Coordinates of C-alpha atoms in Angstrom, one line a residue:
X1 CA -6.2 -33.0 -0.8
X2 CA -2.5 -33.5 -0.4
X3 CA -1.7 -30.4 -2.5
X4 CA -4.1 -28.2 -0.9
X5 CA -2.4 -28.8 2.3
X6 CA 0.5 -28.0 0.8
X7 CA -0.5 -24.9 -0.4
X8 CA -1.9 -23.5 3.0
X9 CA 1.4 -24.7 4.6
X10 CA 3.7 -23.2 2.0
X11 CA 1.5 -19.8 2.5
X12 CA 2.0 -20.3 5.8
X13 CA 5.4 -20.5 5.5
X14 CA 6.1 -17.4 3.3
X15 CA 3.9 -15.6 5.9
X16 CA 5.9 -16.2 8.5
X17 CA 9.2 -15.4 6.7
X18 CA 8.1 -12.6 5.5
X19 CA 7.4 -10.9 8.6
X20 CA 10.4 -12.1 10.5
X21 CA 12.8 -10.8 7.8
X22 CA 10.6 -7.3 7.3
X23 CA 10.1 -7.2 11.2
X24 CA 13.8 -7.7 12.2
X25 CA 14.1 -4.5 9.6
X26 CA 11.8 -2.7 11.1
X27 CA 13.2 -3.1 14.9
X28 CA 16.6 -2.7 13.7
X29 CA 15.8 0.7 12.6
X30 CA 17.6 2.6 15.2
X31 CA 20.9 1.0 14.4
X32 CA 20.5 0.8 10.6
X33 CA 18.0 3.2 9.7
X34 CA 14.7 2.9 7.9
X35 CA 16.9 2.5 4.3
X36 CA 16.8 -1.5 4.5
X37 CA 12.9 -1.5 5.5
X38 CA 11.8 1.0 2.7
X39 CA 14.1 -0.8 0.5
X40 CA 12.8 -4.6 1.2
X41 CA 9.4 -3.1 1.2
X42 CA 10.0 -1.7 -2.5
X43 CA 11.5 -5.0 -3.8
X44 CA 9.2 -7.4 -2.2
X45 CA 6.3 -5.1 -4.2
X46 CA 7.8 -6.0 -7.3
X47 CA 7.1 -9.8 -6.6
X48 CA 3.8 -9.7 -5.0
X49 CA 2.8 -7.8 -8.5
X50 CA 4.3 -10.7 -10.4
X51 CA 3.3 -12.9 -8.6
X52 CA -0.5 -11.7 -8.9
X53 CA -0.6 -11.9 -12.2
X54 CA 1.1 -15.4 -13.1
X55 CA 1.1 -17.7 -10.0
X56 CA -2.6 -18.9 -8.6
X57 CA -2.9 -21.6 -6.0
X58 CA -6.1 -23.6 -5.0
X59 CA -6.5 -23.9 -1.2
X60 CA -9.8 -25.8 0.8
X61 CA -13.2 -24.9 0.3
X62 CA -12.4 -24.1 -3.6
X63 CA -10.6 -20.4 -2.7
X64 CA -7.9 -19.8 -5.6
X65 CA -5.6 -17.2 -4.5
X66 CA -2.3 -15.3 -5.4
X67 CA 0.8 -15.5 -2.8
X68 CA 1.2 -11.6 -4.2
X69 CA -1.2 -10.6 -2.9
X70 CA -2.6 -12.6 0.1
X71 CA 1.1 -12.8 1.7
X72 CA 2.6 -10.2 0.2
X73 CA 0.3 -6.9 -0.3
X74 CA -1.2 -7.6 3.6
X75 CA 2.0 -8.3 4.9
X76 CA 3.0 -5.1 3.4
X77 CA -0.3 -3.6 4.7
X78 CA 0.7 -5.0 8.4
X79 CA 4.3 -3.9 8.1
X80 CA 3.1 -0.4 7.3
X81 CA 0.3 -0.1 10.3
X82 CA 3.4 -2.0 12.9
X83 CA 5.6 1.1 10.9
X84 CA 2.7 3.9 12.1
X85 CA 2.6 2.1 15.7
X86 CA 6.3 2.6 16.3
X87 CA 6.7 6.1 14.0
X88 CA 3.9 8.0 12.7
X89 CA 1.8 9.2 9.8
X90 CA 5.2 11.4 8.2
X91 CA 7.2 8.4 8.2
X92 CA 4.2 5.9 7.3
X93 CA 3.9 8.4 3.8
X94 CA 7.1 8.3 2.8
X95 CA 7.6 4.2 1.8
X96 CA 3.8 5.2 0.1
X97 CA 5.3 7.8 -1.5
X98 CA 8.3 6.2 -3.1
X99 CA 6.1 3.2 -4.3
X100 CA 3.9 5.4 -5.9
X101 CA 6.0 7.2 -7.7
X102 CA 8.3 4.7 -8.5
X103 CA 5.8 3.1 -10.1
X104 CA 4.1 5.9 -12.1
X105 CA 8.7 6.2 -13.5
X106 CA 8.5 2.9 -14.0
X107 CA 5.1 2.8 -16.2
X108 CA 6.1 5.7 -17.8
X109 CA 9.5 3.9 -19.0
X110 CA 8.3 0.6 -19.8
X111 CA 6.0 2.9 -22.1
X112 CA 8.9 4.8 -23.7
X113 CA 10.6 1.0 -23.6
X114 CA 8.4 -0.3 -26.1
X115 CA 9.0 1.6 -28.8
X116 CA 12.6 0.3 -29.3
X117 CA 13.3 -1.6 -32.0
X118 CA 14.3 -5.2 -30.5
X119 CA 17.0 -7.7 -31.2
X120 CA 16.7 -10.9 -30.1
X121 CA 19.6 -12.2 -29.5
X122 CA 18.2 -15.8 -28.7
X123 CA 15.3 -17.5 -31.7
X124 CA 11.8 -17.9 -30.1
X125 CA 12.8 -15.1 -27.0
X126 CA 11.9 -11.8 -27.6
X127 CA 10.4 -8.9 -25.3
X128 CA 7.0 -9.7 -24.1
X129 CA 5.5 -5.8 -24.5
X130 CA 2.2 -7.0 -22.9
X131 CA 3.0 -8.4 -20.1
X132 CA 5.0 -5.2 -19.5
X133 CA 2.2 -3.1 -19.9
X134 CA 0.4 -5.7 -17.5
X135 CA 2.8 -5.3 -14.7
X136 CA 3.1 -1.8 -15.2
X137 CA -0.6 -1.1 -14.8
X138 CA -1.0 -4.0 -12.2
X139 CA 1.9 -2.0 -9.7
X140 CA 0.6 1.5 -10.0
X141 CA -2.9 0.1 -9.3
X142 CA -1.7 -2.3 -6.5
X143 CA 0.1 1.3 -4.9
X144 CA -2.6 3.2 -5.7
X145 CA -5.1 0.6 -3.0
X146 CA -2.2 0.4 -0.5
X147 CA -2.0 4.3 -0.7
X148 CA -5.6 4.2 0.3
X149 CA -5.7 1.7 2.1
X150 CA -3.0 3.0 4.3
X151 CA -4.9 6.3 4.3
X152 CA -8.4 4.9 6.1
X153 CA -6.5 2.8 8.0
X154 CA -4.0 6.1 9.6
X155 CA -7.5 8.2 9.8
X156 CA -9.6 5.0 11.6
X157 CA -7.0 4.4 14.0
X158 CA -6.7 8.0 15.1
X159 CA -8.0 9.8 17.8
X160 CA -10.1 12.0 16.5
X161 CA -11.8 9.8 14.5
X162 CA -12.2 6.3 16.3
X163 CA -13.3 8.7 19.2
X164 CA -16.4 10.0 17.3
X165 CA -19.5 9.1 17.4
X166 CA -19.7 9.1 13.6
X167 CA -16.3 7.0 13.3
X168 CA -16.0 5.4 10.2
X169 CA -18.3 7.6 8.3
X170 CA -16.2 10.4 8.6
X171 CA -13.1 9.0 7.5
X172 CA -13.6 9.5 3.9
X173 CA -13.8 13.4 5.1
X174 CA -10.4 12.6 6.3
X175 CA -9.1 10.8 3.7
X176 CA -9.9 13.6 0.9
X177 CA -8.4 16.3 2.8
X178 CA -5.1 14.2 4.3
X179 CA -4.7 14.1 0.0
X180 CA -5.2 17.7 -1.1
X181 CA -2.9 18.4 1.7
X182 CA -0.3 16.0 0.7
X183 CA -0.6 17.6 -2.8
X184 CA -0.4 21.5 -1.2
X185 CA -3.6 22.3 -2.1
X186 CA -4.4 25.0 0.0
X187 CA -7.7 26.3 -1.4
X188 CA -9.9 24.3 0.6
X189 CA -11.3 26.3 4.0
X190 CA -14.1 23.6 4.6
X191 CA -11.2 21.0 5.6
X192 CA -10.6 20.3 9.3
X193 CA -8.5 17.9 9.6

């Protein structure tokens, strides 16, 4: 019981420092620009994918959860809807953006990576390929949900679409075309958004 106390507070505790440090970012950003926010965002994504796929904690009620991505990914969903409150949708895209296709580079090199002949310069430590290709997969899947999820949640808190009668339904509508428009696809007369 002890240690599951320990966990919630220690989750507790990364929750908390993780939004003073990314908030203080985020409210300094007249003064120091939006470089150090997009930047800490970035880097903290690297360790809430680690962190999902080695560390696991047991909290009450028999819930077994990641720090990744309970702390982490929301906090980074949180920080990106506080981001949209004081900026807007442009802005929002462009940390989404740079995740994505950072990732996609850095799948894509970890790819070319392992075909490299090794030397280890240590017996017993060598490369560990799969976990490689684990991370690599588990961070362009992980930015490929928050690009999503930041998508429904810039169409459901919009005015056109909270206002409706249909809402929530229609967001999906919204969703589709805010991504062929992102892409430039111009072909599509049907989409008023």
């Amino acid at each position: 019981m002890a240690e599951l106390k320990n966990n919630v507070l220690l989750l507790s505790a990364d929750a908390v420092l993780y939004f003073v440090v990314l908030a203080s970012l985020l409210r300094a950003r007249t003064r120091i620009g939006l470089g150090a926010f997009f930047c800490a965002l970035g880097v903290m994504h690297f360790l809430e994918t680690y962190l999902a796929s080695i560390l696991y904690v047991s909290l009450p009620f028999g819930i077994v959860t990641s720090p990744g991505s309970t702390v982490l990914f929301t906090g980074k969903l949180m920080m990106l809807l506080l981001l949209y409150i004081r900026e807007d949708a442009v802005v929002v895209r462009q940390p989404i953006y740079g995740l994505l296709f950072g990732n996609v580079l850095l799948f894509a090199l970890a790819y070319l990576m392992r075909h490299h002949t090794p030397v280890s310069l240590k017996p017993g430590r060598g490369a560990d390929f799969a976990f490689l290709n684990e991370m690599g997969a588990l961070m362009v899947w992980g930015t490929a949900i928050l690009f999503f999820d930041c998508i429904i949640m810039i169409c459901s808190t919009s005015d056109r679409v909270a206002g409706s009668a249909i809402g929530y339904f229609r967001v999906w509508h919204y969703v589709v075309c805010w991504c062929l428009r992102s892409i430039r696809w111009r072909s599509l007369p049907a989409c008023t958004c």
